[in-house]
XYZ file of C-alpha atoms in Angstrom:
665
model
C 41.228 -46.704 -5.597
C 40.902 -47.531 -1.889
C 41.820 -43.939 -0.909
C 38.770 -42.648 -2.743
C 36.387 -45.149 -1.050
C 36.229 -43.016 2.142
C 35.061 -39.902 0.405
C 32.518 -41.984 -1.497
C 30.880 -43.203 1.680
C 30.765 -39.726 3.239
C 29.409 -38.167 0.076
C 26.574 -40.656 0.249
C 25.433 -38.938 3.436
C 25.708 -35.393 2.230
C 22.691 -33.127 2.414
C 20.453 -33.427 -0.692
C 20.647 -29.777 -1.254
C 24.415 -29.823 -1.850
C 25.485 -29.140 -5.374
C 27.731 -31.499 -7.424
C 30.659 -29.131 -7.084
C 30.244 -29.045 -3.298
C 30.292 -32.851 -3.292
C 33.450 -32.967 -5.340
C 35.127 -30.347 -3.166
C 34.210 -32.315 -0.026
C 35.502 -35.571 -1.549
C 38.746 -33.977 -2.536
C 39.314 -32.262 0.884
C 38.917 -35.504 2.795
C 40.771 -37.733 0.305
C 44.065 -35.892 0.133
C 47.089 -35.970 2.522
C 48.829 -38.710 4.461
C 45.914 -38.952 6.941
C 43.699 -40.447 4.113
C 45.052 -43.905 4.642
C 44.462 -43.629 8.349
C 40.864 -42.595 7.719
C 40.387 -45.702 5.540
C 41.494 -47.843 8.413
C 39.120 -46.114 10.818
C 36.203 -46.660 8.529
C 36.779 -50.455 8.000
C 34.391 -51.545 10.815
C 31.796 -49.094 9.444
C 32.087 -50.521 5.971
C 31.816 -54.071 7.215
C 28.750 -53.304 9.291
C 26.906 -51.540 6.510
C 27.719 -53.694 3.453
C 30.731 -55.970 3.721
C 30.265 -57.367 0.163
C 30.176 -53.955 -1.599
C 33.235 -53.762 -3.930
C 35.265 -50.604 -4.027
C 34.334 -48.437 -6.981
C 37.029 -46.250 -8.632
C 35.923 -42.654 -8.876
C 36.923 -40.576 -11.923
C 39.392 -37.853 -10.830
C 37.975 -34.392 -10.565
C 39.952 -31.489 -11.977
C 40.957 -30.497 -8.427
C 42.237 -34.042 -7.843
C 44.134 -34.052 -11.120
C 45.941 -30.850 -10.238
C 46.568 -31.996 -6.637
C 48.222 -35.256 -7.749
C 51.231 -33.255 -8.946
C 51.896 -32.130 -5.350
C 55.048 -33.264 -3.717
C 54.443 -36.452 -1.473
C 56.835 -35.133 1.165
C 54.813 -31.904 1.596
C 51.628 -33.879 1.747
C 52.974 -36.244 4.394
C 54.343 -33.306 6.427
C 51.041 -31.532 6.382
C 49.125 -34.738 7.343
C 51.476 -35.593 10.239
C 51.922 -32.070 11.809
C 48.581 -30.387 11.220
C 45.056 -31.417 11.449
C 43.340 -32.514 8.218
C 41.092 -29.615 7.357
C 37.836 -30.864 5.890
C 35.461 -28.497 4.075
C 32.321 -27.798 6.022
C 28.967 -28.568 4.559
C 26.248 -25.912 4.365
C 24.842 -25.287 7.837
C 27.554 -27.203 9.654
C 29.360 -25.811 12.723
C 32.634 -26.660 14.441
C 32.480 -27.169 18.248
C 35.784 -26.911 20.165
C 36.258 -28.706 23.491
C 39.619 -29.443 24.975
C 41.975 -30.141 22.115
C 39.288 -31.509 19.865
C 37.326 -29.718 17.131
C 34.152 -31.584 16.175
C 31.970 -30.984 13.109
C 28.206 -31.023 13.823
C 25.394 -30.972 11.261
C 22.807 -28.374 11.427
C 20.015 -30.966 11.978
C 19.595 -32.697 15.262
C 20.871 -36.040 13.960
C 23.626 -36.659 16.535
C 23.275 -35.940 20.205
C 25.588 -33.473 21.932
C 25.397 -31.795 25.353
C 27.941 -29.048 26.139
C 27.246 -29.235 29.846
C 28.815 -32.721 30.017
C 32.286 -31.105 29.462
C 33.011 -31.683 33.139
C 32.170 -35.375 32.718
C 34.521 -35.732 29.752
C 37.328 -33.737 31.538
C 37.027 -35.926 34.560
C 37.083 -39.070 32.460
C 40.254 -37.984 30.600
C 41.867 -37.246 34.030
C 40.854 -40.698 35.536
C 41.921 -42.634 32.435
C 45.272 -40.859 32.442
C 46.010 -41.829 35.976
C 44.726 -45.342 35.371
C 47.043 -45.593 32.339
C 49.957 -44.244 34.431
C 49.549 -47.072 37.012
C 48.775 -49.892 34.644
C 51.442 -49.068 31.982
C 54.098 -48.603 34.635
C 53.777 -52.371 35.264
C 54.328 -52.911 31.523
C 57.475 -50.801 31.468
C 55.949 -47.773 29.823
C 56.005 -44.166 31.136
C 53.411 -41.761 29.910
C 54.142 -38.069 29.257
C 51.334 -35.583 29.765
C 51.687 -32.203 28.130
C 52.105 -29.339 30.602
C 52.935 -31.693 33.516
C 56.307 -30.766 35.041
C 56.599 -33.102 38.004
C 54.430 -35.229 40.248
C 53.421 -33.158 43.281
C 51.296 -34.670 46.066
C 48.456 -32.217 46.905
C 47.596 -32.111 50.621
C 44.512 -30.247 51.943
C 46.293 -29.796 55.251
C 48.592 -26.833 55.827
C 51.540 -29.087 56.918
C 53.640 -30.806 54.225
C 54.298 -34.521 54.411
C 58.011 -35.145 53.838
C 57.605 -38.899 53.807
C 55.216 -38.702 50.899
C 57.618 -36.454 48.946
C 60.459 -38.866 49.530
C 58.301 -41.731 48.271
C 57.523 -39.781 45.181
C 61.161 -39.179 44.512
C 62.050 -42.848 44.950
C 59.249 -43.928 42.606
C 60.446 -41.380 39.952
C 64.076 -42.606 40.166
C 63.433 -45.820 38.314
C 62.010 -44.516 35.015
C 60.944 -46.974 32.369
C 62.842 -47.046 29.130
C 59.683 -46.672 26.967
C 57.722 -43.439 26.904
C 54.247 -42.755 25.506
C 52.957 -39.341 24.485
C 49.541 -38.125 23.440
C 48.512 -38.729 19.863
C 50.962 -41.541 19.344
C 50.121 -45.227 19.141
C 51.604 -47.279 21.923
C 52.002 -50.978 21.146
C 51.662 -51.974 24.820
C 49.013 -49.268 25.481
C 45.352 -49.318 26.469
C 42.599 -50.513 24.201
C 39.613 -48.245 24.745
C 35.970 -48.665 23.772
C 33.293 -46.013 23.766
C 30.153 -47.980 23.265
C 27.807 -45.101 22.599
C 29.906 -42.440 20.945
C 27.395 -40.182 19.161
C 29.550 -37.540 17.506
C 32.835 -39.181 18.806
C 33.796 -36.121 20.789
C 34.823 -38.169 23.808
C 36.825 -40.618 21.811
C 38.590 -37.884 19.835
C 39.599 -36.203 23.110
C 40.911 -39.589 24.386
C 43.108 -39.808 21.319
C 44.347 -36.228 21.590
C 44.679 -35.879 25.387
C 45.320 -39.298 27.009
C 48.761 -40.842 26.417
C 49.572 -44.462 26.235
C 46.723 -45.671 24.005
C 46.930 -48.522 21.531
C 43.572 -48.022 19.953
C 40.199 -46.236 20.543
C 37.038 -47.783 19.120
C 34.134 -45.271 18.883
C 30.965 -47.235 18.361
C 27.417 -46.016 17.653
C 24.337 -47.861 16.240
C 23.408 -44.858 14.110
C 24.932 -44.879 10.672
C 24.975 -41.122 10.531
C 26.766 -40.966 13.867
C 29.379 -43.574 12.716
C 29.970 -41.577 9.616
C 30.344 -38.406 11.602
C 32.855 -40.095 13.989
C 35.046 -41.207 11.081
C 34.960 -37.718 9.626
C 35.806 -36.088 13.000
C 38.674 -38.537 13.425
C 40.010 -37.473 10.022
C 39.386 -33.835 10.812
C 41.447 -34.041 14.024
C 44.209 -36.197 12.491
C 43.732 -39.195 14.913
C 42.586 -41.816 12.399
C 45.611 -43.868 13.180
C 44.287 -44.292 16.775
C 40.537 -43.907 16.459
C 38.401 -46.517 14.668
C 34.733 -45.856 13.858
C 32.261 -48.688 14.339
C 28.568 -48.995 13.502
C 27.423 -51.888 15.611
C 25.005 -52.670 18.504
C 27.056 -51.856 21.539
C 25.960 -54.968 23.449
C 26.727 -57.356 20.594
C 30.082 -55.692 20.045
C 31.040 -56.215 23.711
C 29.679 -59.788 23.766
C 31.917 -60.654 20.824
C 35.004 -59.283 22.671
C 34.560 -61.450 25.767
C 37.670 -63.488 25.061
C 40.523 -62.923 27.485
C 42.803 -61.725 24.655
C 40.122 -59.599 23.020
C 38.825 -57.636 26.017
C 39.171 -53.860 26.284
C 41.295 -52.210 28.978
C 38.789 -49.319 29.256
C 35.034 -49.280 28.383
C 33.167 -46.099 28.582
C 29.301 -46.086 28.500
C 27.498 -42.736 28.411
C 23.949 -43.446 27.173
C 20.999 -41.077 26.824
C 19.117 -42.482 29.858
C 19.716 -45.788 31.571
C 22.848 -47.955 30.942
C 21.067 -50.992 32.421
C 20.850 -52.889 29.056
C 24.599 -52.592 28.479
C 25.986 -53.518 31.897
C 25.875 -57.276 31.447
C 27.998 -57.187 28.357
C 30.298 -54.510 29.732
C 31.332 -56.462 32.833
C 32.366 -59.342 30.561
C 34.231 -57.363 27.899
C 36.524 -55.418 30.228
C 39.933 -56.912 30.847
C 41.276 -58.221 34.162
C 41.754 -55.196 36.299
C 40.298 -52.999 33.573
C 38.454 -49.748 33.963
C 34.680 -49.470 33.513
C 33.241 -45.916 33.259
C 29.450 -45.624 33.415
C 27.076 -42.598 33.319
C 23.398 -42.660 34.425
C 21.156 -39.790 33.512
C 17.860 -41.381 34.658
C 18.084 -39.718 38.026
C 14.206 -39.525 38.356
C 14.113 -43.310 38.489
C 17.109 -43.742 40.733
C 16.079 -40.955 43.124
C 12.876 -42.587 44.179
C 10.238 -41.302 41.757
C 9.659 -44.793 40.381
C 10.917 -47.463 42.672
C 9.439 -50.362 40.729
C 11.103 -49.143 37.541
C 14.429 -48.869 39.291
C 14.086 -52.461 40.513
C 13.439 -53.724 36.966
C 16.518 -51.991 35.637
C 19.070 -52.166 38.498
C 17.584 -54.881 40.889
C 17.155 -52.331 43.647
C 14.262 -50.260 45.051
C 14.897 -46.547 45.298
C 13.077 -44.370 47.800
C 12.510 -40.634 48.053
C 14.859 -39.235 50.611
C 17.351 -36.430 51.186
C 20.212 -38.794 50.493
C 18.800 -39.991 47.142
C 21.789 -38.828 45.108
C 24.302 -40.881 47.036
C 21.863 -43.741 47.156
C 21.711 -43.552 43.297
C 25.512 -44.068 43.244
C 25.259 -47.081 45.553
C 22.393 -48.592 43.518
C 24.413 -48.561 40.301
C 27.447 -49.977 42.100
C 25.219 -52.779 43.421
C 23.941 -53.494 39.965
C 27.412 -53.618 38.572
C 28.690 -55.996 41.316
C 25.681 -58.180 41.066
C 26.051 -58.662 37.236
C 29.820 -59.173 37.553
C 29.213 -61.881 40.156
C 27.460 -63.983 37.697
C 30.714 -64.440 35.861
C 32.805 -64.875 38.978
C 33.990 -61.263 38.848
C 33.830 -58.437 41.342
C 34.218 -54.636 41.222
C 36.471 -52.186 43.054
C 35.107 -48.625 42.967
C 37.710 -45.985 42.173
C 35.576 -42.857 42.075
C 31.784 -42.250 42.132
C 30.343 -38.766 41.744
C 26.863 -37.400 41.681
C 26.284 -34.255 39.625
C 22.680 -32.884 39.639
C 20.947 -34.718 36.773
C 23.417 -37.582 36.279
C 25.920 -39.816 38.096
C 29.325 -41.119 37.039
C 31.058 -44.128 38.374
C 34.589 -45.445 37.661
C 35.198 -49.111 38.784
C 37.877 -51.752 38.144
C 36.709 -55.319 37.401
C 38.647 -58.358 38.673
C 38.126 -62.133 38.598
C 38.202 -64.260 41.670
C 35.807 -66.814 42.943
C 36.854 -66.433 46.617
C 36.375 -62.698 46.691
C 33.093 -62.886 44.855
C 31.734 -64.557 48.006
C 32.334 -61.308 49.916
C 29.818 -59.562 47.685
C 26.742 -60.418 49.817
C 28.261 -58.789 52.909
C 28.898 -55.615 50.903
C 25.215 -55.094 50.025
C 22.648 -53.602 52.465
C 18.956 -52.739 52.754
C 18.006 -49.321 54.141
C 15.107 -48.617 56.520
C 13.994 -45.041 56.151
C 11.481 -43.374 58.500
C 8.824 -41.462 56.553
C 8.272 -39.113 59.523
C 11.652 -37.879 60.747
C 13.915 -39.224 58.001
C 16.086 -41.393 60.217
C 17.638 -44.352 58.508
C 19.289 -47.644 59.379
C 21.240 -50.093 57.274
C 20.769 -53.895 57.284
C 23.566 -55.960 55.757
C 22.471 -58.770 53.417
C 25.017 -61.156 54.817
C 27.665 -61.725 57.446
C 31.370 -62.406 57.035
C 33.378 -63.648 60.051
C 37.179 -63.951 59.724
C 38.978 -66.239 62.081
C 42.626 -66.309 61.263
C 42.914 -67.774 57.781
C 39.389 -69.061 57.773
C 36.358 -67.024 56.608
C 32.802 -67.964 57.573
C 29.779 -66.722 55.647
C 26.373 -66.669 57.263
C 22.940 -65.041 56.918
C 22.496 -61.616 58.448
C 20.247 -61.069 61.548
C 17.707 -58.294 61.793
C 15.853 -56.067 61.348
C 17.667 -53.190 63.062
C 14.467 -51.307 63.721
C 11.013 -52.027 65.204
C 7.671 -51.738 63.417
C 7.599 -48.053 64.292
C 10.251 -45.363 64.535
C 11.599 -45.030 68.036
C 11.850 -41.201 67.612
C 8.608 -40.175 65.983
C 6.440 -43.288 65.943
C 6.038 -43.332 62.115
C 6.405 -46.286 59.826
C 9.548 -47.237 57.806
C 10.185 -47.533 54.132
C 12.365 -50.384 52.826
C 14.814 -49.598 50.029
C 17.727 -51.306 48.384
C 19.702 -53.472 48.250
C 22.612 -51.180 47.606
C 26.380 -50.974 47.818
C 27.309 -50.378 51.483
C 31.125 -50.335 51.155
C 33.352 -47.291 50.287
C 32.464 -45.711 46.973
C 35.889 -44.152 46.418
C 39.462 -45.285 46.372
C 41.071 -42.419 48.273
C 44.724 -43.090 47.147
C 43.652 -43.093 43.510
C 41.509 -39.966 43.956
C 44.507 -38.264 45.510
C 46.521 -39.091 42.425
C 43.918 -37.605 40.087
C 43.673 -34.498 42.322
C 47.317 -34.017 42.272
C 47.579 -34.334 38.526
C 44.689 -31.877 37.887
C 45.850 -29.226 40.428
C 49.404 -29.463 39.167
C 48.331 -28.905 35.560
C 45.299 -26.613 35.670
C 45.517 -25.495 32.071
C 44.899 -29.002 30.797
C 41.114 -28.939 31.250
C 38.505 -26.259 31.041
C 36.806 -27.409 34.200
C 40.012 -27.956 36.325
C 38.805 -25.708 39.145
C 35.594 -27.579 39.558
C 37.368 -30.957 39.320
C 39.774 -29.893 42.024
C 36.929 -28.638 44.237
C 34.805 -31.830 43.877
C 37.767 -34.225 44.292
C 38.882 -32.254 47.360
C 35.458 -32.890 48.948
C 35.618 -36.505 47.972
C 38.927 -36.889 49.933
C 37.344 -35.365 52.956
C 34.272 -37.573 53.025
C 33.975 -40.303 55.591
C 34.467 -43.352 53.419
C 32.985 -45.858 55.938
C 29.756 -43.987 56.515
C 27.015 -44.650 53.875
C 24.434 -41.918 53.125
C 23.948 -38.600 54.933
C 21.462 -36.198 56.638
C 20.786 -32.598 55.714
C 20.581 -29.834 58.266
C 17.454 -28.253 56.711
C 15.541 -31.507 56.743
C 16.297 -32.033 60.466
C 15.130 -28.497 61.195
C 12.060 -28.863 58.977
C 11.035 -31.967 60.880
C 10.775 -30.147 64.207
C 9.703 -26.777 62.599
C 12.606 -24.775 64.038
C 15.224 -22.417 62.665
C 18.088 -24.129 60.780
C 21.344 -24.052 62.747
C 24.459 -22.813 60.952
C 26.344 -25.683 59.325
C 29.525 -25.045 61.227
C 27.730 -24.916 64.605
C 25.938 -28.208 63.882
C 29.131 -29.878 62.756
C 30.893 -28.541 65.906
C 28.190 -30.006 68.122
C 28.781 -33.436 66.658
C 32.501 -33.086 67.115
C 32.075 -31.970 70.738
C 29.970 -35.091 71.331
C 32.767 -37.315 70.179
C 31.508 -38.256 66.701
C 33.106 -37.953 63.252
C 31.557 -35.717 60.683
C 32.157 -34.567 57.127
C 30.438 -32.978 54.201
C 29.352 -34.772 50.953
C 29.996 -33.787 47.318
C 26.469 -34.990 46.473
C 24.614 -32.273 48.418
C 25.501 -28.755 49.528
C 24.149 -28.984 53.083
C 24.759 -32.619 53.736
C 26.217 -34.004 56.937
C 27.868 -37.455 56.936
C 28.398 -38.712 60.453
C 28.851 -41.874 62.338
C 26.494 -40.515 65.087
C 23.305 -42.509 65.604
C 20.005 -40.868 64.923
C 19.327 -40.513 68.644
C 22.425 -38.270 69.017
C 21.268 -36.107 66.091
C 17.908 -35.573 67.573
C 19.397 -34.802 71.005
C 21.480 -32.023 69.401
C 18.351 -30.658 67.607
C 16.436 -30.699 70.910
C 19.167 -28.670 72.463
C 19.107 -26.203 69.537
C 15.291 -25.970 69.825
C 15.605 -24.970 73.527
C 17.715 -21.980 72.379
C 15.379 -21.293 69.472
C 11.934 -22.392 70.705
C 9.030 -23.257 68.443
C 5.342 -22.690 69.277
C 4.595 -26.142 70.568
C 0.840 -25.300 71.022
C 0.483 -25.336 67.257
C 2.046 -28.746 66.886
C -0.267 -31.722 66.400
C 0.059 -34.478 68.949
C 0.437 -37.037 66.141
C 3.175 -35.083 64.349
C 6.792 -36.231 64.370
C 7.875 -32.800 65.747
C 5.590 -33.111 68.804
C 6.894 -36.652 69.711
C 10.552 -35.717 69.177
C 10.359 -32.505 71.297
C 8.364 -34.263 74.001
C 11.536 -36.243 74.888
C 14.254 -34.576 76.999
C 17.810 -34.664 75.408
C 20.214 -37.100 77.029
C 23.237 -34.850 76.369
C 24.111 -31.186 76.518
C 25.118 -30.052 73.081
C 27.854 -27.505 72.668
C 27.556 -25.252 69.622
C 30.842 -23.443 70.017
C 32.506 -23.474 66.588
C 35.584 -25.612 66.392
C 38.512 -25.039 64.143
C 38.272 -28.499 62.579
C 34.554 -28.086 61.910
C 35.342 -26.170 58.698
C 36.979 -28.371 56.097
C 39.883 -27.258 53.975
C 37.939 -27.282 50.776
C 35.491 -24.828 52.306
C 38.229 -22.646 53.799
C 39.973 -22.371 50.391
C 36.655 -21.420 48.767
C 37.031 -24.094 46.013
C 34.416 -24.559 43.407
C 32.789 -27.642 44.927
C 29.332 -27.790 43.259
C 27.774 -27.321 39.817
C 27.532 -23.700 38.619
C 24.834 -23.072 36.017
C 26.790 -22.527 32.842
C 23.819 -21.112 30.958
C 20.066 -20.778 31.043
C 18.070 -23.985 30.520
C 21.325 -26.038 30.840
C 19.799 -29.328 31.826
C 19.456 -32.520 29.716
C 18.863 -31.679 26.087
C 16.479 -33.291 23.639
C 17.267 -36.724 22.301
C 18.807 -36.759 18.806
C 16.299 -37.587 16.081
C 16.964 -40.637 13.989
C 15.522 -38.914 10.894
C 17.336 -35.656 11.472
C 15.485 -32.391 11.412
C 16.103 -29.287 13.472
C 14.823 -29.548 17.037
C 12.643 -26.863 18.464
C 14.173 -24.360 20.923
C 13.463 -25.214 24.589
C 12.051 -21.772 25.226
C 9.677 -21.996 22.255
C 8.470 -25.376 23.467
C 7.925 -23.993 26.931
C 5.716 -21.164 25.512
C 3.784 -23.654 23.364
C 3.116 -26.210 26.073
C 2.862 -24.208 29.290
C 1.917 -20.564 28.616
C -1.798 -19.717 28.304
C -1.360 -16.779 25.948
C 0.418 -17.177 22.654
C 1.406 -13.488 22.525
C 3.217 -12.559 25.795
C 2.494 -9.130 27.285
C 5.599 -7.028 27.583
C 4.008 -3.696 28.328
C 1.588 -3.169 31.267
C -0.522 -0.837 29.185
C -1.568 -3.852 27.092
C -3.507 -5.228 30.057
C -6.294 -2.661 29.347
C -7.205 -4.931 26.440
C -8.376 -7.625 28.882
C -11.515 -7.313 31.142
C -11.171 -7.256 34.857
C -12.541 -10.388 36.479
C -13.064 -8.713 39.859
C -14.965 -5.891 38.162
C -17.285 -8.499 36.592
C -17.817 -10.032 39.988
C -18.339 -6.591 41.607
C -15.391 -6.873 43.973
C -12.737 -4.634 42.296
C -11.835 -1.631 44.503
C -9.174 -0.046 42.340
C -11.579 1.971 40.173
C -9.890 3.864 37.316
C -6.466 2.880 38.706
C -7.037 -0.748 37.798
C -4.685 -1.979 35.174
C -7.480 -4.091 33.546
C -10.455 -2.911 31.559
C -13.686 -2.014 33.340
C -15.561 -1.664 30.061
C -18.967 -3.359 30.483
C -19.113 -4.243 26.797
C -15.869 -6.253 27.122
C -17.280 -7.998 30.143
C -20.457 -8.948 28.221
C -18.363 -10.193 25.253
C -16.350 -12.436 27.557
C -19.564 -13.846 29.099
C -20.963 -14.504 25.627
C -17.789 -16.424 24.770
């Protein structure tokens, strides 16, 4: 009787146009096999959330069920354990395959799905795998990843490090007695929550690709989405690991704040801002647990609406060249501030900015003493509106004297009322996270795992390229400049990236690239040194100073003589290893119009195509002209004004009657 309850719930959400026979076939296909009992367990939270008092109704067996009941139980169990439970597709449904998961999607736009986020999901699986490897090793469990032969430390330098290799061999000598593989339930494994699961694709991939999991809870507030999650779990044969839940994400996390009920991993990937879920998330994650957050409201965090950014994240964003890295630091500041309310603090593991969204992975700990350090980790930024120079102002000071630590207010500001280089005013942004945004040893582990097993993910090459750039970044230098913006300020030619980096190295400064921007330059050089280098470059590539306004930033910057003689000879160490190896470091457009897709409709319905919407909203003519001969049907405006000199060769009509008709209209 209980086995037939799961098909009953799903048949309630079938399309109205489905026939009775199609409904019966769908019930039978989902109700048979050993995985049916697993599907029932995965739907328990969904049933409780919808109608906990509804009694189970026994369905009359269909002819297909009656004939199937005579099947050998051993064969049914073997098929359910070794193969995926194949469910019949409804009319108009499609199956999307990503990684090892195969997800059923309805034809209507009822559940959100973005194929471009495959990189996000691949990177998340890689990070959680390495997090599970470290955490479960402390519990005496060793995870086994398919396709992974041995742990190899990837070094971007040409020389091998024998000491690191010996350390890896020693660590691998003492192997735990218990092993965990993908798709199997581990009693001492991780408890994972995906708060906004939509179709459940991410959770299904966790269950199929990440070893060492005890349970995966895929939650969504939409009833249709929760039903689809349960069905996809059944379809992929992971119902013993994945549980579907139809709850408000914040309320679900608030209820799991107890120390014994917290999740080891919480993943939040909302459509837009995650601000409303952060307070509950920092409480519901376990001690030392992993919190994964995605933000797709880059317009707000990149400076288009500073007041909105403050209302959501407690920080003012400003328009600048470094806006993408500043967005990462704003969300880290918001997480640390909300965690501090509950005497908790964050430790960033990896933070990446990818065009229209950002993704951060942080660990959350509890400690009243270390929470006091939070104020000294935040900073305000003074950004010049003229030349783009910026200075950071820490929010607090921390002085360590032996075993004693003294906290005091910061002194400032670090700049005057006007910029010392161009004389323009400053914008004030922040506060933001001013400490390192990556844990380089952890990033190195993820990079080693991905590069050593490239067939595991579809975007392995891009993950390897981006993480390689992350390991090359200066971790103690917040924000960056761009070479084109420096050149644009003084209206000169843009110096080649390698020559500009070499000039900084010759001057005794450190320099690196940034994964957040293609032509970014992260350096510990002060703005005065940067402008001295640009003045030297301008002398070799002079601009027409007579055309510069005396009040322009370019005129005031170039009016000052450089205090150093820049050397633009290219150095060997100016070109990083990731660039030498031609790694895929930045986003490649996978398809046309690949940006953020339309939000899923609560009432369903097929969404309009993006190109059709563009024609409807932006184009002036409904019928686009594909042949130039069709232009003769339109009167020439210049002929009407008497200024057309093309005569009969004009592609538009010179017919006076057409011109009169247009005037009459």
